[in-house]
N, CA, C and O atoms as a DFTB+ gen file, in Angstrom:
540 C
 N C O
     1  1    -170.883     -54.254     -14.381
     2  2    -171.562     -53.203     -13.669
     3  2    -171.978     -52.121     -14.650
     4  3    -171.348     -51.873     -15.678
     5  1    -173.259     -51.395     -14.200
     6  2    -173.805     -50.727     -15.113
     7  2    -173.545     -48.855     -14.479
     8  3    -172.881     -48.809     -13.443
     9  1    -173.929     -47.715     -14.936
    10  2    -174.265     -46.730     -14.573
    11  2    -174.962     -46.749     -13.153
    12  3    -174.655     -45.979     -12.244
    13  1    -175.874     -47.661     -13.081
    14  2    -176.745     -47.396     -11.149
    15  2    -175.857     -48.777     -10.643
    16  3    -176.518     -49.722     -10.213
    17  1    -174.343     -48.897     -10.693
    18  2    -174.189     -49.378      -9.996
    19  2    -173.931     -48.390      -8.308
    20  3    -172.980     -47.608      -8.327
    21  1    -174.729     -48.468      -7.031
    22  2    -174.283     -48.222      -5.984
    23  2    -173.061     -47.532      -5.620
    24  3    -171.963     -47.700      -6.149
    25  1    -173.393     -46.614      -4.518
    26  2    -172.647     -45.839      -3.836
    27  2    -172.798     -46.320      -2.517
    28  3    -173.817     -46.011      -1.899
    29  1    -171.854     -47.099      -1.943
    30  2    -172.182     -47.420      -0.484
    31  2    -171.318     -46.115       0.668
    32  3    -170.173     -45.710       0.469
    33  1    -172.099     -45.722       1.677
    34  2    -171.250     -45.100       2.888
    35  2    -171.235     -45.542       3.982
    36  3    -172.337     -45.425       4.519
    37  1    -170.357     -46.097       4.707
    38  2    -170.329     -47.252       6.288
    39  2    -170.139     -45.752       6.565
    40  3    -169.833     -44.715       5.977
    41  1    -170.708     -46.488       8.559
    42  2    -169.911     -45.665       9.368
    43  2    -169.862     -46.344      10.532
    44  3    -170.914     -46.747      11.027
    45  1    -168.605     -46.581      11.166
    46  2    -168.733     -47.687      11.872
    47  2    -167.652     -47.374      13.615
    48  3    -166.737     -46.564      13.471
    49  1    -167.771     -47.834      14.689
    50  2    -166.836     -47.261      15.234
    51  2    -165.475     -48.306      16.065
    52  3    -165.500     -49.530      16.187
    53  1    -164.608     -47.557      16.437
    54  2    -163.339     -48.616      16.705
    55  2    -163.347     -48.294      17.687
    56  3    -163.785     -47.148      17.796
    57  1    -162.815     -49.133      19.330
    58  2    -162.478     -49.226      20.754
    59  2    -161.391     -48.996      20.637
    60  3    -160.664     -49.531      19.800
    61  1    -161.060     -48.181      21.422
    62  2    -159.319     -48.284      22.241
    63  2    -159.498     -48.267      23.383
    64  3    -160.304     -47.529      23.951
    65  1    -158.523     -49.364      24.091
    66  2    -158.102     -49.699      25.580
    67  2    -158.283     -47.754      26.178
    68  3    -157.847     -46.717      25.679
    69  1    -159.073     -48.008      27.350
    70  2    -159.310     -46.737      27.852
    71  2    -157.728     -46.121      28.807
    72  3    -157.525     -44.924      29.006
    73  1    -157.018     -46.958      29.160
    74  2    -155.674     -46.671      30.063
    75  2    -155.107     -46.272      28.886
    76  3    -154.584     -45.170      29.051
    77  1    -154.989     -46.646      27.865
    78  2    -153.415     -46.467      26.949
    79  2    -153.737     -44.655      26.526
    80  3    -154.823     -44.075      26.536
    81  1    -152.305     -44.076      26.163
    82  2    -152.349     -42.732      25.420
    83  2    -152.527     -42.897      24.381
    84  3    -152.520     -44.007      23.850
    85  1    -152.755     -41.734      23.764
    86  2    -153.192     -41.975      22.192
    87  2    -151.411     -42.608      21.330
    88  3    -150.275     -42.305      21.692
    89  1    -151.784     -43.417      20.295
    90  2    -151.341     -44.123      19.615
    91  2    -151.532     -43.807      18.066
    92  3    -152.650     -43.505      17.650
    93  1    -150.400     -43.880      17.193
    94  2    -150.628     -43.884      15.987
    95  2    -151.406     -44.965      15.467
    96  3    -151.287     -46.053      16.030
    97  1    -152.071     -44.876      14.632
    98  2    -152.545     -46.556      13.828
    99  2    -152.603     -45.947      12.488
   100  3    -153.125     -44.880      12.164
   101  1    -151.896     -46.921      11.670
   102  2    -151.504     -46.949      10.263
   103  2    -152.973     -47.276       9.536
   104  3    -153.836     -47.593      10.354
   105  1    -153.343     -47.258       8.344
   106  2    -154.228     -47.767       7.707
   107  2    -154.225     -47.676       6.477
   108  3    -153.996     -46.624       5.880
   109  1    -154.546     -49.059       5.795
   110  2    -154.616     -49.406       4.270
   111  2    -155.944     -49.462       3.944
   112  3    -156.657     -50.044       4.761
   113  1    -156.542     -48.944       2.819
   114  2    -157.457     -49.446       1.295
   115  2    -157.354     -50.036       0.784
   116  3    -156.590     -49.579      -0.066
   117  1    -157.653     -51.265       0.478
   118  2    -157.529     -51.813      -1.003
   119  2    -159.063     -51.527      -1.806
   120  3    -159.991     -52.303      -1.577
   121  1    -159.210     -50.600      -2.559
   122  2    -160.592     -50.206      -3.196
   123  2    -160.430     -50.169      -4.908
   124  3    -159.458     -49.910      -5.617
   125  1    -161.407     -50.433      -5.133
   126  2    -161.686     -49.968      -6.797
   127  2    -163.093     -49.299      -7.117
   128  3    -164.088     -49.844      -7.594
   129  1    -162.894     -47.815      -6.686
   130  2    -162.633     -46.501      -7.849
   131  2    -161.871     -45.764      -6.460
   132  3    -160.688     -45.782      -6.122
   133  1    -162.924     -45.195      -5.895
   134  2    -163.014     -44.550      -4.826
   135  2    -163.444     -44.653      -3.313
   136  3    -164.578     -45.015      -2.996
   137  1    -162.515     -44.327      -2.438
   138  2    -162.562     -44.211      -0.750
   139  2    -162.012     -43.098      -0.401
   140  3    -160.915     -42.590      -0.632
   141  1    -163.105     -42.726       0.304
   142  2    -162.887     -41.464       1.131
   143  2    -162.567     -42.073       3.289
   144  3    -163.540     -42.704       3.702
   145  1    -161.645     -41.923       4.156
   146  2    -161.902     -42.710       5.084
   147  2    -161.890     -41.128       6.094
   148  3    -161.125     -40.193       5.858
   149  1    -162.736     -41.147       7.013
   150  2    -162.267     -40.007       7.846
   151  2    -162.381     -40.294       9.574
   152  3    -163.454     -40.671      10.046
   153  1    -161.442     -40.126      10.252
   154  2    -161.750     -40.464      11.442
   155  2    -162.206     -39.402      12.287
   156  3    -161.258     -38.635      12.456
   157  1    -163.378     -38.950      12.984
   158  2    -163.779     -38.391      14.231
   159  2    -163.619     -37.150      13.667
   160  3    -163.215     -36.188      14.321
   161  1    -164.055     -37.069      11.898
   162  2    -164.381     -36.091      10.695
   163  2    -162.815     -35.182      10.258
   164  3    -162.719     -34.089       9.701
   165  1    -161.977     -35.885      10.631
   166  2    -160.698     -35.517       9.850
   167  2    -160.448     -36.741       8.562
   168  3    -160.538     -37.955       8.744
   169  1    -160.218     -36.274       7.655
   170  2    -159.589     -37.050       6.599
   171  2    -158.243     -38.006       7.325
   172  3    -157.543     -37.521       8.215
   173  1    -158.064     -39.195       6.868
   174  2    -157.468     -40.323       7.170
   175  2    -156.937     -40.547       5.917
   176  3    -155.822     -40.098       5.651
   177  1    -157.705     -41.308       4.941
   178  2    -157.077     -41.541       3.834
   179  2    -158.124     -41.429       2.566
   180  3    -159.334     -41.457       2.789
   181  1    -157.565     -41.288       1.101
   182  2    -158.445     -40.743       0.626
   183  2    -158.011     -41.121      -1.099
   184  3    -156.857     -40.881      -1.455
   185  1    -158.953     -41.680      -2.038
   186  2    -158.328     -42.315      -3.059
   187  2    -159.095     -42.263      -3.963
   188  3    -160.263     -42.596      -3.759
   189  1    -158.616     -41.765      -5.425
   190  2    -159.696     -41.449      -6.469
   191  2    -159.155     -41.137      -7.993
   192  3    -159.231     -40.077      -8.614
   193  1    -158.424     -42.751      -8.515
   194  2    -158.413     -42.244      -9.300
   195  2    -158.235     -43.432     -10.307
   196  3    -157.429     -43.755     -11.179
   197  1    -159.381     -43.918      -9.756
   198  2    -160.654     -45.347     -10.922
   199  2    -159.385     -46.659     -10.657
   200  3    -158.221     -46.431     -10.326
   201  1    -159.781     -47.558     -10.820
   202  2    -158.623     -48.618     -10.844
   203  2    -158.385     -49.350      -9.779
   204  3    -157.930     -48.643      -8.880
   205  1    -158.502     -50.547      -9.457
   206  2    -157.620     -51.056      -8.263
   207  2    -156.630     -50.502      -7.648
   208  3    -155.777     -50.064      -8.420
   209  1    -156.331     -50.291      -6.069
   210  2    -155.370     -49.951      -5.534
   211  2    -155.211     -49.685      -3.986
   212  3    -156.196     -49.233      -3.402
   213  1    -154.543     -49.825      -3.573
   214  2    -154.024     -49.045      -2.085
   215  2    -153.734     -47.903      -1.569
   216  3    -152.962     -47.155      -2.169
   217  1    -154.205     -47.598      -0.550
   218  2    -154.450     -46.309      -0.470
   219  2    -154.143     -46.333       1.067
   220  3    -154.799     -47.123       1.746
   221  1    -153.261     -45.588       1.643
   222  2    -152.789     -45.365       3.388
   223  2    -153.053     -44.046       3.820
   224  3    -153.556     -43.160       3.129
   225  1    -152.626     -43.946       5.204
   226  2    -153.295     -42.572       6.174
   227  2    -152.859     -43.088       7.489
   228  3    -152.647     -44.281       7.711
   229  1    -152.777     -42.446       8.067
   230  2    -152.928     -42.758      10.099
   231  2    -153.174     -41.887      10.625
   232  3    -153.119     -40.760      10.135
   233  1    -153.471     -42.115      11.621
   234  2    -154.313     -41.198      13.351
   235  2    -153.477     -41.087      14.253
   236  3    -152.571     -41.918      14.188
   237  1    -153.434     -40.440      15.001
   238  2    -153.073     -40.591      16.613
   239  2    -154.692     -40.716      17.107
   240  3    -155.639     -39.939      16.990
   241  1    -154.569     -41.969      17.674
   242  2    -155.937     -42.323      18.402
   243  2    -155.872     -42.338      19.922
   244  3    -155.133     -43.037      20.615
   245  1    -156.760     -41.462      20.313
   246  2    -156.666     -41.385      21.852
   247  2    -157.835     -42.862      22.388
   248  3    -158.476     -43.709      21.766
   249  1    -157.651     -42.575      23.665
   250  2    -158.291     -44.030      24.505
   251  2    -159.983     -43.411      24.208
   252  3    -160.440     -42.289      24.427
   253  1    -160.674     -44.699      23.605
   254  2    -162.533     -44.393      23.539
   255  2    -162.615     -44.763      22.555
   256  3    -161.801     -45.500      21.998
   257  1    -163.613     -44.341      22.113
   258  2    -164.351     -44.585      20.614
   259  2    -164.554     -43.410      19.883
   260  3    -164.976     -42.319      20.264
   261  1    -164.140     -43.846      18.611
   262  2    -163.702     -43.169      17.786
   263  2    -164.965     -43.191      16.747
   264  3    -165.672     -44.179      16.947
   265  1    -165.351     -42.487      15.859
   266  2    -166.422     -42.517      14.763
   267  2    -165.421     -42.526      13.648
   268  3    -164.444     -41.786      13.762
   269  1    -165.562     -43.342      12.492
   270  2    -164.841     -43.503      11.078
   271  2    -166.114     -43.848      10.356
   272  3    -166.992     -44.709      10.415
   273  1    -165.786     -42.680       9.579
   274  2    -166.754     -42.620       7.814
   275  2    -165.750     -42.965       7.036
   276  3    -164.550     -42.690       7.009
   277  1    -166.780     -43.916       6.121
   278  2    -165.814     -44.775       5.392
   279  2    -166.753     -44.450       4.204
   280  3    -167.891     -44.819       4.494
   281  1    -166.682     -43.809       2.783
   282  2    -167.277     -43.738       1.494
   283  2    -166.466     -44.492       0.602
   284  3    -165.238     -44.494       0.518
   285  1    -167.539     -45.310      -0.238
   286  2    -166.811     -46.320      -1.062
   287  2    -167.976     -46.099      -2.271
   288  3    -169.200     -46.227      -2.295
   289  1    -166.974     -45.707      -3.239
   290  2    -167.661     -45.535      -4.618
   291  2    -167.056     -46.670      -5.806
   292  3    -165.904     -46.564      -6.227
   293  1    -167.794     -47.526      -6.178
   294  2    -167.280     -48.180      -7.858
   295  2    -168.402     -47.631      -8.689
   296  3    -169.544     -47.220      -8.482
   297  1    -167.567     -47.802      -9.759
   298  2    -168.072     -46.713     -11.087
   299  2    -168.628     -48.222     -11.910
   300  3    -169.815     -48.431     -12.159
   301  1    -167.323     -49.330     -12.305
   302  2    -167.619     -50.262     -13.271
   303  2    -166.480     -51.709     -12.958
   304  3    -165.618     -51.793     -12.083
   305  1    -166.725     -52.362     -13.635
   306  2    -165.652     -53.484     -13.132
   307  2    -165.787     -54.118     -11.944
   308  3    -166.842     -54.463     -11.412
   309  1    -164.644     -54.265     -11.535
   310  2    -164.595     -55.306      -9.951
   311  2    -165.722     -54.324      -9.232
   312  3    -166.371     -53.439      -9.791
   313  1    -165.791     -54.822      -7.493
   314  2    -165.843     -53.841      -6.848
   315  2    -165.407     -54.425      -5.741
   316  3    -166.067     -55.123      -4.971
   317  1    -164.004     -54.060      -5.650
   318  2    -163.231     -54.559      -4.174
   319  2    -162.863     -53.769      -3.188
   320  3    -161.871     -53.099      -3.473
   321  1    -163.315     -53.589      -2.078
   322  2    -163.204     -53.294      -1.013
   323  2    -162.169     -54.114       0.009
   324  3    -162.115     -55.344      -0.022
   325  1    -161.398     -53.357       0.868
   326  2    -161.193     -54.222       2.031
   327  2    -159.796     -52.754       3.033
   328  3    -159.017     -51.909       2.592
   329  1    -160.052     -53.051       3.947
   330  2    -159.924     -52.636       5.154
   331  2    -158.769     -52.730       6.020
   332  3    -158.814     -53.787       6.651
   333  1    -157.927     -52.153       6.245
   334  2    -156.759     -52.744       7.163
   335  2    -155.907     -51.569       7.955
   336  3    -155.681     -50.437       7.527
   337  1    -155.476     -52.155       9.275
   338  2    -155.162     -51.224      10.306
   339  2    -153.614     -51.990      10.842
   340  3    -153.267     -53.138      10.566
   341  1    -152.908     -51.068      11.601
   342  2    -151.705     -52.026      12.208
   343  2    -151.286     -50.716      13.301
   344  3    -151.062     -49.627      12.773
   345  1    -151.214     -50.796      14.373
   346  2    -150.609     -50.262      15.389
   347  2    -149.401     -50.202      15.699
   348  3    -148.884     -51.312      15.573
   349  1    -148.276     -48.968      16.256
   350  2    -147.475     -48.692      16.111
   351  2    -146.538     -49.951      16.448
   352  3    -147.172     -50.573      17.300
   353  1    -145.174     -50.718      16.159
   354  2    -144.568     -51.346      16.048
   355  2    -145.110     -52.319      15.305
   356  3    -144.215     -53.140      15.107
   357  1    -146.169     -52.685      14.755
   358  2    -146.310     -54.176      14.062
   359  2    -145.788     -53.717      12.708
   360  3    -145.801     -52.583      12.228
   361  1    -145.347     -54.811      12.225
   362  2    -144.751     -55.217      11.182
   363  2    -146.156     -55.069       9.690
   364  3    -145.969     -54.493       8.619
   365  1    -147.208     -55.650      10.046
   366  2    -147.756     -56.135       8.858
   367  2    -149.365     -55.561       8.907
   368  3    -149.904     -55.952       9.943
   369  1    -150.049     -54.938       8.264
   370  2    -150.904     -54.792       8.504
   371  2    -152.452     -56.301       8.516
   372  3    -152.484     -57.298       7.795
   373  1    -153.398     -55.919       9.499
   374  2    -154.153     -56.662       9.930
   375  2    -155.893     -56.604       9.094
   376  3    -156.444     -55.651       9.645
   377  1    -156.535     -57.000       8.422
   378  2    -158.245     -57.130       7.780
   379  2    -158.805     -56.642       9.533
   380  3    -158.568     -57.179      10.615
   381  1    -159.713     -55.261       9.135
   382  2    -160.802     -55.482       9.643
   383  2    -161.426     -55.867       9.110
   384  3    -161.485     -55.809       7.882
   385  1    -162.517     -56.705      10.239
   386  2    -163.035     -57.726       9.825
   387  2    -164.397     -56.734      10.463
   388  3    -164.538     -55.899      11.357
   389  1    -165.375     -57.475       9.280
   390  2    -166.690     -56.656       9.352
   391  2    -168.123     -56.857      10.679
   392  3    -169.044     -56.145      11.079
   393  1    -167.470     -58.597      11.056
   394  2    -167.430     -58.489      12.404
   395  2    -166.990     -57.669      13.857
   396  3    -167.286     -58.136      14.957
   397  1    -166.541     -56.897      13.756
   398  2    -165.758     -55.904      14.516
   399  2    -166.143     -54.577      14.611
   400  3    -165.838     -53.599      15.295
   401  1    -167.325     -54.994      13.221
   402  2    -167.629     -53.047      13.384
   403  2    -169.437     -52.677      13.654
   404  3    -170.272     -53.444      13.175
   405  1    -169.720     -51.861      14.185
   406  2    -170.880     -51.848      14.312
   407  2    -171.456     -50.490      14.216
   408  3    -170.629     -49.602      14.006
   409  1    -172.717     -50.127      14.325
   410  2    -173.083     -48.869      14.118
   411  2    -174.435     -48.414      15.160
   412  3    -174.603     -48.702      16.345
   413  1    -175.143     -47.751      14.411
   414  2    -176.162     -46.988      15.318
   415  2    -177.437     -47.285      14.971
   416  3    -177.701     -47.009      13.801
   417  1    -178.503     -47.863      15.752
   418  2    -179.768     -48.222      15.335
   419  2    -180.569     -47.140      14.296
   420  3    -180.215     -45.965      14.207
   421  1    -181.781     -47.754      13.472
   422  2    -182.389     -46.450      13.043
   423  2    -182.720     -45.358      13.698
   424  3    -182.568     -44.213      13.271
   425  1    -183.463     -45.856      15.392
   426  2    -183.817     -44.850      16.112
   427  2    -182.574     -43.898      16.719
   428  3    -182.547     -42.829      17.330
   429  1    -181.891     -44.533      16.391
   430  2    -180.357     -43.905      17.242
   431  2    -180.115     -43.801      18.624
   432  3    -179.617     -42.939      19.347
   433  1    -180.733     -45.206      18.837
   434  2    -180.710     -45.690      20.514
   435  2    -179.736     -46.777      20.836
   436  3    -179.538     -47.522      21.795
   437  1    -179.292     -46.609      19.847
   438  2    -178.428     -48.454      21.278
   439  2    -177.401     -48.462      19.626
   440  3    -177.642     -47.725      18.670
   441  1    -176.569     -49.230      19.678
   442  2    -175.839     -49.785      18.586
   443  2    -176.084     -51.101      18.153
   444  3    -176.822     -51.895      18.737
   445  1    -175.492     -51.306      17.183
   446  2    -175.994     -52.754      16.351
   447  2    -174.829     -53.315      16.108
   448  3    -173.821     -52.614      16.015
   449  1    -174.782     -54.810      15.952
   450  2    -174.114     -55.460      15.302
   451  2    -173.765     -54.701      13.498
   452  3    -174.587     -53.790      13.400
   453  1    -173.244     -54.736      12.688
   454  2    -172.949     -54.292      11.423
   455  2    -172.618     -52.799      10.994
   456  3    -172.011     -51.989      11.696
   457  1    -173.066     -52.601       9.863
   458  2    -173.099     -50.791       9.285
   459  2    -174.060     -50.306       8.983
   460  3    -175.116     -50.854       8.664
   461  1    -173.713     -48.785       9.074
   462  2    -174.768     -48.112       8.350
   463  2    -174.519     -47.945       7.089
   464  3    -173.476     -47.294       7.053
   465  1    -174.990     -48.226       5.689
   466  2    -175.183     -47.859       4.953
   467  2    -176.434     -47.132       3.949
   468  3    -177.509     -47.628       3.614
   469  1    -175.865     -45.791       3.619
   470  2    -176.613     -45.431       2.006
   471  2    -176.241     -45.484       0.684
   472  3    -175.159     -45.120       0.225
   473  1    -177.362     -46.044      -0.031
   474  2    -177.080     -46.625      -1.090
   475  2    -177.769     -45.004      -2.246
   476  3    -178.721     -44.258      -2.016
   477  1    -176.717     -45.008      -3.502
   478  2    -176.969     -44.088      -3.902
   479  2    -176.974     -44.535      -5.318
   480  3    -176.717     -45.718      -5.538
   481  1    -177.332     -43.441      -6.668
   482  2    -176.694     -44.306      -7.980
   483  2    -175.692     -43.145      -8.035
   484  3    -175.423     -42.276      -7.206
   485  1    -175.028     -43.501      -9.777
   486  2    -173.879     -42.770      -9.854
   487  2    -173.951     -40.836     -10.158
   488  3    -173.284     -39.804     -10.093
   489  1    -175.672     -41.549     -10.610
   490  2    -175.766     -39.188     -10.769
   491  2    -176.435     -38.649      -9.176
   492  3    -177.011     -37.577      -8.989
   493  1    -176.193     -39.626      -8.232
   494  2    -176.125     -38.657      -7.326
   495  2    -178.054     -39.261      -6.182
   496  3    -178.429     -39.233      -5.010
   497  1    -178.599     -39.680      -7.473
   498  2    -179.850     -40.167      -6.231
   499  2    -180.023     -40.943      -5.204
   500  3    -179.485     -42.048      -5.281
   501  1    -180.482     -40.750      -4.471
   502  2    -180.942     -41.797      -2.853
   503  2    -181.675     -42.661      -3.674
   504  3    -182.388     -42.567      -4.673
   505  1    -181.061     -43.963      -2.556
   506  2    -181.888     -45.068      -3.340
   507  2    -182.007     -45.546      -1.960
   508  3    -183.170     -45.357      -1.604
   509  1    -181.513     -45.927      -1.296
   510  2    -181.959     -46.565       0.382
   511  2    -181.474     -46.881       1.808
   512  3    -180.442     -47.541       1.928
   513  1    -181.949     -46.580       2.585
   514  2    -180.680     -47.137       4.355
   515  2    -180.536     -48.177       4.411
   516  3    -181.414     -48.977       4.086
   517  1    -179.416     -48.503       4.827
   518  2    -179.502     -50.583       5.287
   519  2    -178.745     -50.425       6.513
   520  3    -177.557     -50.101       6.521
   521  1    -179.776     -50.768       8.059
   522  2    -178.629     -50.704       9.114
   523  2    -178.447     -52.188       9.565
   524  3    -179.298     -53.076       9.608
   525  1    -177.490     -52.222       9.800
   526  2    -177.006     -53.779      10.634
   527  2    -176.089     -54.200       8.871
   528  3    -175.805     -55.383       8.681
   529  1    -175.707     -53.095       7.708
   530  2    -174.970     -53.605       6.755
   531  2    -173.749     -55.169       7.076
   532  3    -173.074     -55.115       8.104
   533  1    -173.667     -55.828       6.585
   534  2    -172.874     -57.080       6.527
   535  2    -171.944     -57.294       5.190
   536  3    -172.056     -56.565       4.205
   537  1    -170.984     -58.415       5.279
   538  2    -170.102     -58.280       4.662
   539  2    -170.879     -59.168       3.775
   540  3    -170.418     -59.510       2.686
């Protein structure tokens, strides 16, 4: 990877059963450089400091839908991403799966299958939208 390697930002949203009370849910990173995760614009979890690694946070999530910004920066090297959640009593945490997440049309009428992403370089310029992002 070079200097314009990409800056991707998802934003994607999660269901909760509308009967249940709000619930903790745990959540892991596995990223290399940087993730910023924020749920419903509170910081969740947050990681920056170059290198492979894991990175945790949790919510109390009430019943609905929730909005999570997810910023994912690699600088050089790998670029691994991946995603994971576990609800109060489980043992092990679970892959979201990129099937599962979806976002908001360009017009911002209806939702889509995938993400939103913007693509940026590393000093900071717009380079482009991609909605319906895929894994």
């Amino acid at each position: 990877m070079n200097s314009k390697t990409p800056l991707l930002v998802l934003s994607l949203g999660l269901l909760a059963a509308a009967s249940l009370p709000a619930i903790p849910v745990d959540y892991k990173v596995f990223v290399d450089d940087h993730v910023s995760v924020a749920i419903d614009g509170s910081s969740v979890v947050y990681y920056d400091a170059g290198g492979l690694a894991d990175a945790f946070g949790s919510a109390n999530l009430t019943p609905g839908w929730h909005n999570i910004d997810i910023v994912f920066e690699n600088q050089r090297g790998t670029s691994e991403f991946a995603f994971y959640q576990r609800y109060a009593g489980d043992p092990d945490y679970s892959l979201v799966s990129f099937t599962y997440m979806r976002s908001r049309d360009e017009g911002d009428t209806k939702y889509i299958n995938g993400l939103y992403a913007q693509y940026y370089l590393l000093d900071g310029e717009f380079q482009l939208d991609v909605y319906g992002e895929g894994p």
